[in-house]
C-alpha atoms as a printed R data frame, in Angstrom:
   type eleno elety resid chain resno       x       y       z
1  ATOM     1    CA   UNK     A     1 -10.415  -3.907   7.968
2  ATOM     2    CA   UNK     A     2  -7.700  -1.616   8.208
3  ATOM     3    CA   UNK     A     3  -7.511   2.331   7.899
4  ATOM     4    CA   UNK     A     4  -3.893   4.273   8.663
5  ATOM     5    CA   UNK     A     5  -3.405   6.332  11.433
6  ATOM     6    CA   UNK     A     6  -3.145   9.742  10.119
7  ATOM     7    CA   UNK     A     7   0.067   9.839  12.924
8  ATOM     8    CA   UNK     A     8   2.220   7.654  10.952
9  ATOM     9    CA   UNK     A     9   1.010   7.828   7.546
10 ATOM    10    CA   UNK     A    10  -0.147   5.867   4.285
11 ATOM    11    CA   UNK     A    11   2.977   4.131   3.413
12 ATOM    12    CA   UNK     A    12   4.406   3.463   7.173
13 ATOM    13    CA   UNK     A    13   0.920   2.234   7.934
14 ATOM    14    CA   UNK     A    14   0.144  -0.544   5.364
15 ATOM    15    CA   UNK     A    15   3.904  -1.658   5.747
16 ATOM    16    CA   UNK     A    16   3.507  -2.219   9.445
17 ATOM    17    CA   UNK     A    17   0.021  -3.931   8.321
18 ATOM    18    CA   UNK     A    18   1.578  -5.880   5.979
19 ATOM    19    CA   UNK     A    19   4.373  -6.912   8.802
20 ATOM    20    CA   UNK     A    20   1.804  -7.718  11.487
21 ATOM    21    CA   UNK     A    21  -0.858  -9.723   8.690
22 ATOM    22    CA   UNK     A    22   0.885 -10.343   5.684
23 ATOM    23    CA   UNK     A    23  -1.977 -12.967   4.232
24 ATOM    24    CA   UNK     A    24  -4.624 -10.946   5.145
25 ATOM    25    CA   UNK     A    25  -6.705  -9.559   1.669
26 ATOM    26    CA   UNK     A    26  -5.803  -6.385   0.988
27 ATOM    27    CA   UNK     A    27  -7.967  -5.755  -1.878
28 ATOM    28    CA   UNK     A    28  -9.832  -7.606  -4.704
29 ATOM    29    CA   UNK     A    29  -9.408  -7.067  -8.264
30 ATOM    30    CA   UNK     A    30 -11.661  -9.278 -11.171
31 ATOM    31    CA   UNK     A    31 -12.632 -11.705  -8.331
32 ATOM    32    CA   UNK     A    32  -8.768 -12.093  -7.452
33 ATOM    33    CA   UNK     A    33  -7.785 -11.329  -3.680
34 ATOM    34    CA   UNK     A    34  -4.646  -9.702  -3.180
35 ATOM    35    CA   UNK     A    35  -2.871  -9.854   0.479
36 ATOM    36    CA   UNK     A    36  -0.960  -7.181   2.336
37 ATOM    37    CA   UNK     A    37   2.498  -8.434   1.997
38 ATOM    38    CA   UNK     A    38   1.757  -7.847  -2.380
39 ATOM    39    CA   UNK     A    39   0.798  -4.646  -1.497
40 ATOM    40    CA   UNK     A    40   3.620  -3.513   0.403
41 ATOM    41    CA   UNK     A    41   5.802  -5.206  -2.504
42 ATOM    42    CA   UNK     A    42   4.325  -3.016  -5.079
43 ATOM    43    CA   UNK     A    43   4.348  -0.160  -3.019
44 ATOM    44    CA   UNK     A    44   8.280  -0.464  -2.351
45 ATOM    45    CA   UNK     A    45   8.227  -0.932  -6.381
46 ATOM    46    CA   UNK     A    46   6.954   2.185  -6.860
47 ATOM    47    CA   UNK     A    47   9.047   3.860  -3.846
48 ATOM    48    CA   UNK     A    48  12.134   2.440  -5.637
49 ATOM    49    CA   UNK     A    49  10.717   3.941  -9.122
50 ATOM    50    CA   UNK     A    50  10.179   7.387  -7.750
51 ATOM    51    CA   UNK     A    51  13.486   7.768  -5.883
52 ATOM    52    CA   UNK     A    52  15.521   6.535  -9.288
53 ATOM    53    CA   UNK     A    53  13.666   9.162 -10.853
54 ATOM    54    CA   UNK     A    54  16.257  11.567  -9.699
55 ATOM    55    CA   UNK     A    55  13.798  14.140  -8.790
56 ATOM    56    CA   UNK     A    56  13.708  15.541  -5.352
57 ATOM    57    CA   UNK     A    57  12.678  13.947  -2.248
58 ATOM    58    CA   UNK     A    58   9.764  15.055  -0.670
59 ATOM    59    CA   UNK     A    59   5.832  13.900  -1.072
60 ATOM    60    CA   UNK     A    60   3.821  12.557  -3.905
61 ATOM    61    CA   UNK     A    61   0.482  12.894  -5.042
62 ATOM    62    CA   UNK     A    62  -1.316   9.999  -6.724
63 ATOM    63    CA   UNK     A    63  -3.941  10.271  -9.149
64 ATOM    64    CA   UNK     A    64  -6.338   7.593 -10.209
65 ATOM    65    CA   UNK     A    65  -9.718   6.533 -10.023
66 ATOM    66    CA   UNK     A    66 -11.379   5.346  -6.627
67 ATOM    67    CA   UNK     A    67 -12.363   1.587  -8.560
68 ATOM    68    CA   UNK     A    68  -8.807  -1.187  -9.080
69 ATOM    69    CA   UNK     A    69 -11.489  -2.536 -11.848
């Protein structure tokens, strides 16, 4: 189980997660396990995403529902 240390934050956390147990499961979505290292991946994805965007750089807010299902 992991949880980020409010120190570092979200993003800084889960990548140092990610570096230190990259096969561990991350989360599970329709029965499918998904490790650490994929979610880093998508979350540079989405990093990459935002800063094309051109907007400015700063913090994000993400909205969604609590359930991957």
């Amino acid at each position: 189980s992991w949880a980020p240390d409010p120190r570092e934050g979200l993003a800084a956390g889960l990548h140092r997660h990610a570096a230190d147990r990259p096969g561990a499961t991350a989360l599970v979505v329709d029965g499918k396990p998904h490790t650490y290292l994929e979610l880093a991946f998508l979350a540079r994805g989405v990093a990459a995403r935002l800063g094309a965007s051109g907007g400015p750089a700063g913090r994000v807010g993400v909205l969604g529902s609590r359930s991957l299902a």
